[in-house]
C-alpha cells in the first residue's frame, strides 16, 4: 500500500498553528510553502510512550498497526499524493514501536499538514532526496525499456521506486553492465540505484495452497 515494486514476470501485491494576518508588507511575509525543517523531526504524539499492539496469528503473537495510526498514515499518504506531490516521497510503519515514518522533500506546508493529520499519533518525518512523483517518472521509463535492455544483454529482474525517496532501485543479474550502461541512456543525474538480484524462480505449483 505504501510502496510499490515491480518484479519482472511477477506482480507483487505490496497544537495546530494559527496564522493571523498582520499589517506587515507582503515582502516581509514568509513564502507559503518554503522549505520545512531539515534533518528530521517528530510530531507531538511521539512524546508519549507507545505500547505495540499485537494479535495472535496461528498461535503466534505478531505486532499490528494501531487503528488510529493506520488512519493517520492513510490521511498523510492521500494528502501527500494529491495535495503535496512536490514534497511527498513515501512512508513506512514501525509496528514494534507503534509509529510511522514519513519521507518527504522539506516543505513547510506539507509539514503543517502532517502535524494536523497525525492528530495524537507518533509520526517521524525524515528528509528525502526525491519525491514519489519524480521517481514514478524514472520508474516508468526504465520499465518501458525492459525489452531494450533484454535485447542488449542486460538482465533486469526488478524495478522499484524506493519509498524513502532515495531513487529507483534496479535489481539486475548484470550489475557492472547496468551501472555502466543505464546512466548513459538516462543521463548521469538519473536517480538510479543498482543491486545484484537472482533471476525469478517460478513456483513449482503456483496454484497450490501454502501449508
mmCIF file with all atom_site columns, C-alpha atoms in Angstrom:
data_model
loop_
_atom_site.group_PDB
_atom_site.id
_atom_site.type_symbol
_atom_site.label_atom_id
_atom_site.label_alt_id
_atom_site.label_comp_id
_atom_site.label_asym_id
_atom_site.label_entity_id
_atom_site.label_seq_id
_atom_site.pdbx_PDB_ins_code
_atom_site.Cartn_x
_atom_site.Cartn_y
_atom_site.Cartn_z
_atom_site.occupancy
_atom_site.B_iso_or_equiv
_atom_site.pdbx_formal_charge
_atom_site.auth_seq_id
_atom_site.auth_comp_id
_atom_site.auth_asym_id
_atom_site.auth_atom_id
_atom_site.pdbx_PDB_model_num
ATOM 1   C CA . UNK A 1 1   ? 0.000  0.000   0.000   1.00 0.00 ? 1   UNK A CA 1
ATOM 2   C CA . UNK A 1 2   ? 2.767  2.416   0.907   1.00 0.00 ? 2   UNK A CA 1
ATOM 3   C CA . UNK A 1 3   ? 5.386  1.309   -1.569  1.00 0.00 ? 3   UNK A CA 1
ATOM 4   C CA . UNK A 1 4   ? 5.441  -0.305  -4.956  1.00 0.00 ? 4   UNK A CA 1
ATOM 5   C CA . UNK A 1 5   ? 7.884  -2.693  -6.566  1.00 0.00 ? 5   UNK A CA 1
ATOM 6   C CA . UNK A 1 6   ? 7.676  -4.285  -9.988  1.00 0.00 ? 6   UNK A CA 1
ATOM 7   C CA . UNK A 1 7   ? 9.272  -7.696  -10.388 1.00 0.00 ? 7   UNK A CA 1
ATOM 8   C CA . UNK A 1 8   ? 9.650  -8.851  -13.977 1.00 0.00 ? 8   UNK A CA 1
ATOM 9   C CA . UNK A 1 9   ? 7.382  -11.835 -14.631 1.00 0.00 ? 9   UNK A CA 1
ATOM 10  C CA . UNK A 1 10  ? 5.621  -11.493 -11.268 1.00 0.00 ? 10  UNK A CA 1
ATOM 11  C CA . UNK A 1 11  ? 3.204  -8.958  -9.791  1.00 0.00 ? 11  UNK A CA 1
ATOM 12  C CA . UNK A 1 12  ? 3.721  -8.489  -6.064  1.00 0.00 ? 12  UNK A CA 1
ATOM 13  C CA . UNK A 1 13  ? 0.722  -7.173  -4.168  1.00 0.00 ? 13  UNK A CA 1
ATOM 14  C CA . UNK A 1 14  ? 2.794  -4.894  -1.599  1.00 0.00 ? 14  UNK A CA 1
ATOM 15  C CA . UNK A 1 15  ? -1.189 22.418  18.529  1.00 0.00 ? 15  UNK A CA 1
ATOM 16  C CA . UNK A 1 16  ? -2.263 23.359  15.098  1.00 0.00 ? 16  UNK A CA 1
ATOM 17  C CA . UNK A 1 17  ? -0.636 26.616  14.031  1.00 0.00 ? 17  UNK A CA 1
ATOM 18  C CA . UNK A 1 18  ? -2.980 29.591  13.861  1.00 0.00 ? 18  UNK A CA 1
ATOM 19  C CA . UNK A 1 19  ? -1.741 32.171  11.392  1.00 0.00 ? 19  UNK A CA 1
ATOM 20  C CA . UNK A 1 20  ? -3.136 35.627  11.946  1.00 0.00 ? 20  UNK A CA 1
ATOM 21  C CA . UNK A 1 21  ? -2.752 38.102  9.115   1.00 0.00 ? 21  UNK A CA 1
ATOM 22  C CA . UNK A 1 22  ? -0.943 41.223  10.191  1.00 0.00 ? 22  UNK A CA 1
ATOM 23  C CA . UNK A 1 23  ? -0.315 44.562  8.584   1.00 0.00 ? 23  UNK A CA 1
ATOM 24  C CA . UNK A 1 24  ? 3.243  43.826  7.514   1.00 0.00 ? 24  UNK A CA 1
ATOM 25  C CA . UNK A 1 25  ? 4.215  44.375  3.911   1.00 0.00 ? 25  UNK A CA 1
ATOM 26  C CA . UNK A 1 26  ? 3.824  41.396  1.618   1.00 0.00 ? 26  UNK A CA 1
ATOM 27  C CA . UNK A 1 27  ? 7.560  41.151  1.019   1.00 0.00 ? 27  UNK A CA 1
ATOM 28  C CA . UNK A 1 28  ? 8.079  40.580  4.756   1.00 0.00 ? 28  UNK A CA 1
ATOM 29  C CA . UNK A 1 29  ? 5.814  37.534  4.819   1.00 0.00 ? 29  UNK A CA 1
ATOM 30  C CA . UNK A 1 30  ? 7.430  34.089  4.582   1.00 0.00 ? 30  UNK A CA 1
ATOM 31  C CA . UNK A 1 31  ? 6.670  32.074  1.439   1.00 0.00 ? 31  UNK A CA 1
ATOM 32  C CA . UNK A 1 32  ? 3.506  29.972  1.626   1.00 0.00 ? 32  UNK A CA 1
ATOM 33  C CA . UNK A 1 33  ? 5.481  26.799  1.028   1.00 0.00 ? 33  UNK A CA 1
ATOM 34  C CA . UNK A 1 34  ? 9.092  27.433  1.942   1.00 0.00 ? 34  UNK A CA 1
ATOM 35  C CA . UNK A 1 35  ? 11.488 24.665  2.958   1.00 0.00 ? 35  UNK A CA 1
ATOM 36  C CA . UNK A 1 36  ? 10.392 22.746  6.026   1.00 0.00 ? 36  UNK A CA 1
ATOM 37  C CA . UNK A 1 37  ? 12.532 21.539  8.888   1.00 0.00 ? 37  UNK A CA 1
ATOM 38  C CA . UNK A 1 38  ? 15.571 19.607  7.711   1.00 0.00 ? 38  UNK A CA 1
ATOM 39  C CA . UNK A 1 39  ? 17.339 16.749  9.419   1.00 0.00 ? 39  UNK A CA 1
ATOM 40  C CA . UNK A 1 40  ? 14.102 15.166  10.609  1.00 0.00 ? 40  UNK A CA 1
ATOM 41  C CA . UNK A 1 41  ? 11.518 15.892  13.289  1.00 0.00 ? 41  UNK A CA 1
ATOM 42  C CA . UNK A 1 42  ? 8.664  14.167  15.125  1.00 0.00 ? 42  UNK A CA 1
ATOM 43  C CA . UNK A 1 43  ? 5.058  15.034  15.876  1.00 0.00 ? 43  UNK A CA 1
ATOM 44  C CA . UNK A 1 44  ? 3.873  15.863  19.392  1.00 0.00 ? 44  UNK A CA 1
ATOM 45  C CA . UNK A 1 45  ? 2.405  12.381  19.781  1.00 0.00 ? 45  UNK A CA 1
ATOM 46  C CA . UNK A 1 46  ? 5.925  10.932  19.905  1.00 0.00 ? 46  UNK A CA 1
ATOM 47  C CA . UNK A 1 47  ? 6.442  12.494  23.318  1.00 0.00 ? 47  UNK A CA 1
ATOM 48  C CA . UNK A 1 48  ? 4.252  9.835   24.898  1.00 0.00 ? 48  UNK A CA 1
ATOM 49  C CA . UNK A 1 49  ? 5.242  6.178   25.376  1.00 0.00 ? 49  UNK A CA 1
ATOM 50  C CA . UNK A 1 50  ? 3.760  3.812   22.823  1.00 0.00 ? 50  UNK A CA 1
ATOM 51  C CA . UNK A 1 51  ? 2.934  0.167   23.505  1.00 0.00 ? 51  UNK A CA 1
ATOM 52  C CA . UNK A 1 52  ? 2.814  -2.023  20.384  1.00 0.00 ? 52  UNK A CA 1
ATOM 53  C CA . UNK A 1 53  ? -0.460 -3.787  19.658  1.00 0.00 ? 53  UNK A CA 1
ATOM 54  C CA . UNK A 1 54  ? -0.370 -7.495  18.904  1.00 0.00 ? 54  UNK A CA 1
ATOM 55  C CA . UNK A 1 55  ? -2.660 -10.206 17.644  1.00 0.00 ? 55  UNK A CA 1
ATOM 56  C CA . UNK A 1 56  ? -2.328 -13.975 17.590  1.00 0.00 ? 56  UNK A CA 1
ATOM 57  C CA . UNK A 1 57  ? -1.787 -15.446 14.132  1.00 0.00 ? 57  UNK A CA 1
ATOM 58  C CA . UNK A 1 58  ? -1.646 -19.253 14.030  1.00 0.00 ? 58  UNK A CA 1
ATOM 59  C CA . UNK A 1 59  ? -0.835 -19.206 17.715  1.00 0.00 ? 59  UNK A CA 1
ATOM 60  C CA . UNK A 1 60  ? 1.999  -16.697 17.343  1.00 0.00 ? 60  UNK A CA 1
ATOM 61  C CA . UNK A 1 61  ? 1.674  -13.122 18.592  1.00 0.00 ? 61  UNK A CA 1
ATOM 62  C CA . UNK A 1 62  ? 2.518  -10.623 15.853  1.00 0.00 ? 62  UNK A CA 1
ATOM 63  C CA . UNK A 1 63  ? 2.655  -6.815  16.035  1.00 0.00 ? 63  UNK A CA 1
ATOM 64  C CA . UNK A 1 64  ? -0.114 -4.931  14.212  1.00 0.00 ? 64  UNK A CA 1
ATOM 65  C CA . UNK A 1 65  ? -0.626 -1.306  13.267  1.00 0.00 ? 65  UNK A CA 1
ATOM 66  C CA . UNK A 1 66  ? -2.937 0.525   15.711  1.00 0.00 ? 66  UNK A CA 1
ATOM 67  C CA . UNK A 1 67  ? -6.159 1.737   14.094  1.00 0.00 ? 67  UNK A CA 1
ATOM 68  C CA . UNK A 1 68  ? -5.503 5.410   14.840  1.00 0.00 ? 68  UNK A CA 1
ATOM 69  C CA . UNK A 1 69  ? -2.005 5.185   13.371  1.00 0.00 ? 69  UNK A CA 1
ATOM 70  C CA . UNK A 1 70  ? -3.333 3.386   10.275  1.00 0.00 ? 70  UNK A CA 1
ATOM 71  C CA . UNK A 1 71  ? -5.881 6.159   9.799   1.00 0.00 ? 71  UNK A CA 1
ATOM 72  C CA . UNK A 1 72  ? -3.217 8.857   10.173  1.00 0.00 ? 72  UNK A CA 1
ATOM 73  C CA . UNK A 1 73  ? -0.992 7.090   7.645   1.00 0.00 ? 73  UNK A CA 1
ATOM 74  C CA . UNK A 1 74  ? -3.875 6.927   5.167   1.00 0.00 ? 74  UNK A CA 1
ATOM 75  C CA . UNK A 1 75  ? -4.553 10.643  5.587   1.00 0.00 ? 75  UNK A CA 1
ATOM 76  C CA . UNK A 1 76  ? -0.902 11.512  5.078   1.00 0.00 ? 76  UNK A CA 1
ATOM 77  C CA . UNK A 1 77  ? -0.461 9.257   2.059   1.00 0.00 ? 77  UNK A CA 1
ATOM 78  C CA . UNK A 1 78  ? -3.611 10.519  0.350   1.00 0.00 ? 78  UNK A CA 1
ATOM 79  C CA . UNK A 1 79  ? -2.810 14.148  1.112   1.00 0.00 ? 79  UNK A CA 1
ATOM 80  C CA . UNK A 1 80  ? 0.821  13.722  0.137   1.00 0.00 ? 80  UNK A CA 1
ATOM 81  C CA . UNK A 1 81  ? -0.005 12.231  -3.250  1.00 0.00 ? 81  UNK A CA 1
ATOM 82  C CA . UNK A 1 82  ? -2.848 14.623  -4.116  1.00 0.00 ? 82  UNK A CA 1
ATOM 83  C CA . UNK A 1 83  ? -2.036 17.915  -2.386  1.00 0.00 ? 83  UNK A CA 1
ATOM 84  C CA . UNK A 1 84  ? 1.741  17.791  -1.890  1.00 0.00 ? 84  UNK A CA 1
ATOM 85  C CA . UNK A 1 85  ? 3.248  15.781  -4.778  1.00 0.00 ? 85  UNK A CA 1
ATOM 86  C CA . UNK A 1 86  ? 6.219  18.183  -4.848  1.00 0.00 ? 86  UNK A CA 1
ATOM 87  C CA . UNK A 1 87  ? 7.191  17.005  -1.358  1.00 0.00 ? 87  UNK A CA 1
ATOM 88  C CA . UNK A 1 88  ? 5.804  13.535  -0.561  1.00 0.00 ? 88  UNK A CA 1
ATOM 89  C CA . UNK A 1 89  ? 8.184  10.607  -1.099  1.00 0.00 ? 89  UNK A CA 1
ATOM 90  C CA . UNK A 1 90  ? 6.622  7.731   0.847   1.00 0.00 ? 90  UNK A CA 1
ATOM 91  C CA . UNK A 1 91  ? 6.041  6.275   4.287   1.00 0.00 ? 91  UNK A CA 1
ATOM 92  C CA . UNK A 1 92  ? 6.552  3.133   6.321   1.00 0.00 ? 92  UNK A CA 1
ATOM 93  C CA . UNK A 1 93  ? 5.267  1.760   9.594   1.00 0.00 ? 93  UNK A CA 1
ATOM 94  C CA . UNK A 1 94  ? 7.301  0.602   12.578  1.00 0.00 ? 94  UNK A CA 1
ATOM 95  C CA . UNK A 1 95  ? 4.825  -1.681  14.325  1.00 0.00 ? 95  UNK A CA 1
ATOM 96  C CA . UNK A 1 96  ? 7.181  -2.650  17.131  1.00 0.00 ? 96  UNK A CA 1
ATOM 97  C CA . UNK A 1 97  ? 7.473  0.992   18.195  1.00 0.00 ? 97  UNK A CA 1
ATOM 98  C CA . UNK A 1 98  ? 3.938  1.998   17.153  1.00 0.00 ? 98  UNK A CA 1
ATOM 99  C CA . UNK A 1 99  ? 4.941  4.865   14.901  1.00 0.00 ? 99  UNK A CA 1
ATOM 100 C CA . UNK A 1 100 ? 5.162  5.690   11.212  1.00 0.00 ? 100 UNK A CA 1
ATOM 101 C CA . UNK A 1 101 ? 7.968  7.312   9.245   1.00 0.00 ? 101 UNK A CA 1
ATOM 102 C CA . UNK A 1 102 ? 7.156  9.830   6.510   1.00 0.00 ? 102 UNK A CA 1
ATOM 103 C CA . UNK A 1 103 ? 9.808  10.667  3.918   1.00 0.00 ? 103 UNK A CA 1
ATOM 104 C CA . UNK A 1 104 ? 9.462  14.000  2.159   1.00 0.00 ? 104 UNK A CA 1
ATOM 105 C CA . UNK A 1 105 ? 11.406 16.732  0.408   1.00 0.00 ? 105 UNK A CA 1
ATOM 106 C CA . UNK A 1 106 ? 11.343 19.504  3.064   1.00 0.00 ? 106 UNK A CA 1
ATOM 107 C CA . UNK A 1 107 ? 8.221  21.655  2.735   1.00 0.00 ? 107 UNK A CA 1
ATOM 108 C CA . UNK A 1 108 ? 6.719  23.942  5.371   1.00 0.00 ? 108 UNK A CA 1
ATOM 109 C CA . UNK A 1 109 ? 3.181  23.457  4.048   1.00 0.00 ? 109 UNK A CA 1
ATOM 110 C CA . UNK A 1 110 ? 3.432  19.665  3.981   1.00 0.00 ? 110 UNK A CA 1
ATOM 111 C CA . UNK A 1 111 ? 4.998  19.638  7.450   1.00 0.00 ? 111 UNK A CA 1
ATOM 112 C CA . UNK A 1 112 ? 1.981  21.558  8.766   1.00 0.00 ? 112 UNK A CA 1
ATOM 113 C CA . UNK A 1 113 ? -0.346 19.095  7.050   1.00 0.00 ? 113 UNK A CA 1
ATOM 114 C CA . UNK A 1 114 ? 1.489  16.150  8.661   1.00 0.00 ? 114 UNK A CA 1
ATOM 115 C CA . UNK A 1 115 ? 1.102  17.720  12.123  1.00 0.00 ? 115 UNK A CA 1
ATOM 116 C CA . UNK A 1 116 ? -2.651 18.079  11.617  1.00 0.00 ? 116 UNK A CA 1
ATOM 117 C CA . UNK A 1 117 ? -3.120 14.654  10.024  1.00 0.00 ? 117 UNK A CA 1
ATOM 118 C CA . UNK A 1 118 ? -1.112 12.900  12.754  1.00 0.00 ? 118 UNK A CA 1
ATOM 119 C CA . UNK A 1 119 ? -3.528 14.017  15.484  1.00 0.00 ? 119 UNK A CA 1
ATOM 120 C CA . UNK A 1 120 ? -2.242 12.254  18.639  1.00 0.00 ? 120 UNK A CA 1
ATOM 121 C CA . UNK A 1 121 ? -0.219 9.545   16.861  1.00 0.00 ? 121 UNK A CA 1
ATOM 122 C CA . UNK A 1 122 ? 3.559  9.405   16.553  1.00 0.00 ? 122 UNK A CA 1
ATOM 123 C CA . UNK A 1 123 ? 4.871  10.312  13.113  1.00 0.00 ? 123 UNK A CA 1
ATOM 124 C CA . UNK A 1 124 ? 8.620  10.613  12.467  1.00 0.00 ? 124 UNK A CA 1
ATOM 125 C CA . UNK A 1 125 ? 9.464  12.847  9.479   1.00 0.00 ? 125 UNK A CA 1
ATOM 126 C CA . UNK A 1 126 ? 12.687 12.409  7.509   1.00 0.00 ? 126 UNK A CA 1
ATOM 127 C CA . UNK A 1 127 ? 14.267 14.192  4.563   1.00 0.00 ? 127 UNK A CA 1
ATOM 128 C CA . UNK A 1 128 ? 14.119 12.653  1.091   1.00 0.00 ? 128 UNK A CA 1
ATOM 129 C CA . UNK A 1 129 ? 16.159 13.397  -1.998  1.00 0.00 ? 129 UNK A CA 1
ATOM 130 C CA . UNK A 1 130 ? 13.304 12.808  -4.459  1.00 0.00 ? 130 UNK A CA 1
ATOM 131 C CA . UNK A 1 131 ? 9.520  12.798  -4.436  1.00 0.00 ? 131 UNK A CA 1
ATOM 132 C CA . UNK A 1 132 ? 7.361  9.792   -5.244  1.00 0.00 ? 132 UNK A CA 1
ATOM 133 C CA . UNK A 1 133 ? 6.052  11.633  -8.316  1.00 0.00 ? 133 UNK A CA 1
ATOM 134 C CA . UNK A 1 134 ? 9.570  12.227  -9.651  1.00 0.00 ? 134 UNK A CA 1
ATOM 135 C CA . UNK A 1 135 ? 10.644 8.644   -9.063  1.00 0.00 ? 135 UNK A CA 1
ATOM 136 C CA . UNK A 1 136 ? 7.489  7.347   -10.759 1.00 0.00 ? 136 UNK A CA 1
ATOM 137 C CA . UNK A 1 137 ? 8.615  9.027   -13.984 1.00 0.00 ? 137 UNK A CA 1
ATOM 138 C CA . UNK A 1 138 ? 12.038 7.344   -13.881 1.00 0.00 ? 138 UNK A CA 1
ATOM 139 C CA . UNK A 1 139 ? 10.481 4.041   -12.809 1.00 0.00 ? 139 UNK A CA 1
ATOM 140 C CA . UNK A 1 140 ? 8.153  4.069   -15.819 1.00 0.00 ? 140 UNK A CA 1
ATOM 141 C CA . UNK A 1 141 ? 10.963 4.991   -18.222 1.00 0.00 ? 141 UNK A CA 1
ATOM 142 C CA . UNK A 1 142 ? 13.064 2.016   -17.162 1.00 0.00 ? 142 UNK A CA 1
ATOM 143 C CA . UNK A 1 143 ? 10.028 -0.249  -17.152 1.00 0.00 ? 143 UNK A CA 1
ATOM 144 C CA . UNK A 1 144 ? 9.172  0.768   -20.705 1.00 0.00 ? 144 UNK A CA 1
ATOM 145 C CA . UNK A 1 145 ? 12.715 -0.138  -21.786 1.00 0.00 ? 145 UNK A CA 1
ATOM 146 C CA . UNK A 1 146 ? 12.798 -3.685  -20.425 1.00 0.00 ? 146 UNK A CA 1
ATOM 147 C CA . UNK A 1 147 ? 12.730 -5.214  -23.908 1.00 0.00 ? 147 UNK A CA 1
ATOM 148 C CA . UNK A 1 148 ? 15.530 -2.874  -24.978 1.00 0.00 ? 148 UNK A CA 1
ATOM 149 C CA . UNK A 1 149 ? 17.752 -3.927  -22.085 1.00 0.00 ? 149 UNK A CA 1
ATOM 150 C CA . UNK A 1 150 ? 16.948 -7.594  -22.557 1.00 0.00 ? 150 UNK A CA 1
ATOM 151 C CA . UNK A 1 151 ? 17.843 -7.310  -26.242 1.00 0.00 ? 151 UNK A CA 1
ATOM 152 C CA . UNK A 1 152 ? 21.143 -5.679  -25.281 1.00 0.00 ? 152 UNK A CA 1
ATOM 153 C CA . UNK A 1 153 ? 22.010 -8.380  -22.756 1.00 0.00 ? 153 UNK A CA 1
ATOM 154 C CA . UNK A 1 154 ? 21.317 -6.508  -19.513 1.00 0.00 ? 154 UNK A CA 1
ATOM 155 C CA . UNK A 1 155 ? 19.016 -8.727  -17.473 1.00 0.00 ? 155 UNK A CA 1
ATOM 156 C CA . UNK A 1 156 ? 16.804 -6.558  -15.268 1.00 0.00 ? 156 UNK A CA 1
ATOM 157 C CA . UNK A 1 157 ? 14.884 -8.590  -12.710 1.00 0.00 ? 157 UNK A CA 1
ATOM 158 C CA . UNK A 1 158 ? 13.110 -5.853  -10.732 1.00 0.00 ? 158 UNK A CA 1
ATOM 159 C CA . UNK A 1 159 ? 12.382 -2.128  -10.855 1.00 0.00 ? 159 UNK A CA 1
ATOM 160 C CA . UNK A 1 160 ? 11.084 -0.316  -7.779  1.00 0.00 ? 160 UNK A CA 1
ATOM 161 C CA . UNK A 1 161 ? 10.821 3.286   -6.606  1.00 0.00 ? 161 UNK A CA 1
ATOM 162 C CA . UNK A 1 162 ? 12.200 3.490   -3.056  1.00 0.00 ? 162 UNK A CA 1
ATOM 163 C CA . UNK A 1 163 ? 9.654  4.729   -0.507  1.00 0.00 ? 163 UNK A CA 1
ATOM 164 C CA . UNK A 1 164 ? 12.385 6.765   1.203   1.00 0.00 ? 164 UNK A CA 1
ATOM 165 C CA . UNK A 1 165 ? 12.896 8.836   -1.949  1.00 0.00 ? 165 UNK A CA 1
ATOM 166 C CA . UNK A 1 166 ? 16.480 7.680   -2.417  1.00 0.00 ? 166 UNK A CA 1
ATOM 167 C CA . UNK A 1 167 ? 15.936 6.634   -6.025  1.00 0.00 ? 167 UNK A CA 1
ATOM 168 C CA . UNK A 1 168 ? 14.662 3.907   -8.319  1.00 0.00 ? 168 UNK A CA 1
ATOM 169 C CA . UNK A 1 169 ? 16.176 0.558   -7.367  1.00 0.00 ? 169 UNK A CA 1
ATOM 170 C CA . UNK A 1 170 ? 17.193 -1.661  -10.271 1.00 0.00 ? 170 UNK A CA 1
ATOM 171 C CA . UNK A 1 171 ? 17.646 -5.353  -9.470  1.00 0.00 ? 171 UNK A CA 1
ATOM 172 C CA . UNK A 1 172 ? 19.822 -6.984  -12.110 1.00 0.00 ? 172 UNK A CA 1
ATOM 173 C CA . UNK A 1 173 ? 21.872 -10.063 -12.833 1.00 0.00 ? 173 UNK A CA 1
ATOM 174 C CA . UNK A 1 174 ? 24.386 -7.899  -14.711 1.00 0.00 ? 174 UNK A CA 1
ATOM 175 C CA . UNK A 1 175 ? 25.367 -5.390  -12.053 1.00 0.00 ? 175 UNK A CA 1
ATOM 176 C CA . UNK A 1 176 ? 28.534 -3.990  -13.641 1.00 0.00 ? 176 UNK A CA 1
ATOM 177 C CA . UNK A 1 177 ? 26.951 -3.524  -17.069 1.00 0.00 ? 177 UNK A CA 1
ATOM 178 C CA . UNK A 1 178 ? 23.792 -1.976  -15.635 1.00 0.00 ? 178 UNK A CA 1
ATOM 179 C CA . UNK A 1 179 ? 25.816 0.542   -13.618 1.00 0.00 ? 179 UNK A CA 1
ATOM 180 C CA . UNK A 1 180 ? 27.775 1.474   -16.720 1.00 0.00 ? 180 UNK A CA 1
ATOM 181 C CA . UNK A 1 181 ? 25.058 1.453   -19.394 1.00 0.00 ? 181 UNK A CA 1
ATOM 182 C CA . UNK A 1 182 ? 21.824 2.714   -17.796 1.00 0.00 ? 182 UNK A CA 1
ATOM 183 C CA . UNK A 1 183 ? 23.253 6.143   -16.858 1.00 0.00 ? 183 UNK A CA 1
ATOM 184 C CA . UNK A 1 184 ? 24.407 6.538   -20.463 1.00 0.00 ? 184 UNK A CA 1
ATOM 185 C CA . UNK A 1 185 ? 20.835 6.101   -21.701 1.00 0.00 ? 185 UNK A CA 1
ATOM 186 C CA . UNK A 1 186 ? 19.041 8.048   -18.945 1.00 0.00 ? 186 UNK A CA 1
ATOM 187 C CA . UNK A 1 187 ? 21.706 10.608  -18.050 1.00 0.00 ? 187 UNK A CA 1
ATOM 188 C CA . UNK A 1 188 ? 24.158 10.825  -15.135 1.00 0.00 ? 188 UNK A CA 1
ATOM 189 C CA . UNK A 1 189 ? 21.602 12.644  -12.973 1.00 0.00 ? 189 UNK A CA 1
ATOM 190 C CA . UNK A 1 190 ? 19.046 9.846   -13.176 1.00 0.00 ? 190 UNK A CA 1
ATOM 191 C CA . UNK A 1 191 ? 18.315 8.682   -9.580  1.00 0.00 ? 191 UNK A CA 1
ATOM 192 C CA . UNK A 1 192 ? 19.074 5.007   -10.203 1.00 0.00 ? 192 UNK A CA 1
ATOM 193 C CA . UNK A 1 193 ? 20.320 2.570   -7.551  1.00 0.00 ? 193 UNK A CA 1
ATOM 194 C CA . UNK A 1 194 ? 21.651 -0.835  -8.560  1.00 0.00 ? 194 UNK A CA 1
ATOM 195 C CA . UNK A 1 195 ? 21.534 -4.098  -6.620  1.00 0.00 ? 195 UNK A CA 1
ATOM 196 C CA . UNK A 1 196 ? 22.506 -7.598  -7.665  1.00 0.00 ? 196 UNK A CA 1
ATOM 197 C CA . UNK A 1 197 ? 19.489 -9.867  -7.761  1.00 0.00 ? 197 UNK A CA 1
ATOM 198 C CA . UNK A 1 198 ? 18.952 -13.502 -8.661  1.00 0.00 ? 198 UNK A CA 1
ATOM 199 C CA . UNK A 1 199 ? 16.640 -14.433 -11.543 1.00 0.00 ? 199 UNK A CA 1
ATOM 200 C CA . UNK A 1 200 ? 12.954 -15.043 -10.909 1.00 0.00 ? 200 UNK A CA 1
ATOM 201 C CA . UNK A 1 201 ? 12.296 -18.597 -9.762  1.00 0.00 ? 201 UNK A CA 1
ATOM 202 C CA . UNK A 1 202 ? 8.719  -19.669 -10.600 1.00 0.00 ? 202 UNK A CA 1
ATOM 203 C CA . UNK A 1 203 ? 6.834  -21.737 -8.068  1.00 0.00 ? 203 UNK A CA 1
ATOM 204 C CA . UNK A 1 204 ? 6.766  -25.456 -8.774  1.00 0.00 ? 204 UNK A CA 1
ATOM 205 C CA . UNK A 1 205 ? 2.993  -25.411 -8.285  1.00 0.00 ? 205 UNK A CA 1
ATOM 206 C CA . UNK A 1 206 ? 1.817  -21.804 -8.151  1.00 0.00 ? 206 UNK A CA 1
ATOM 207 C CA . UNK A 1 207 ? -1.842 -22.760 -7.623  1.00 0.00 ? 207 UNK A CA 1
ATOM 208 C CA . UNK A 1 208 ? -1.158 -24.877 -4.551  1.00 0.00 ? 208 UNK A CA 1
ATOM 209 C CA . UNK A 1 209 ? -2.372 -23.571 -1.207  1.00 0.00 ? 209 UNK A CA 1
ATOM 210 C CA . UNK A 1 210 ? 0.560  -22.846 1.182   1.00 0.00 ? 210 UNK A CA 1
ATOM 211 C CA . UNK A 1 211 ? 0.607  -25.049 4.277   1.00 0.00 ? 211 UNK A CA 1
#
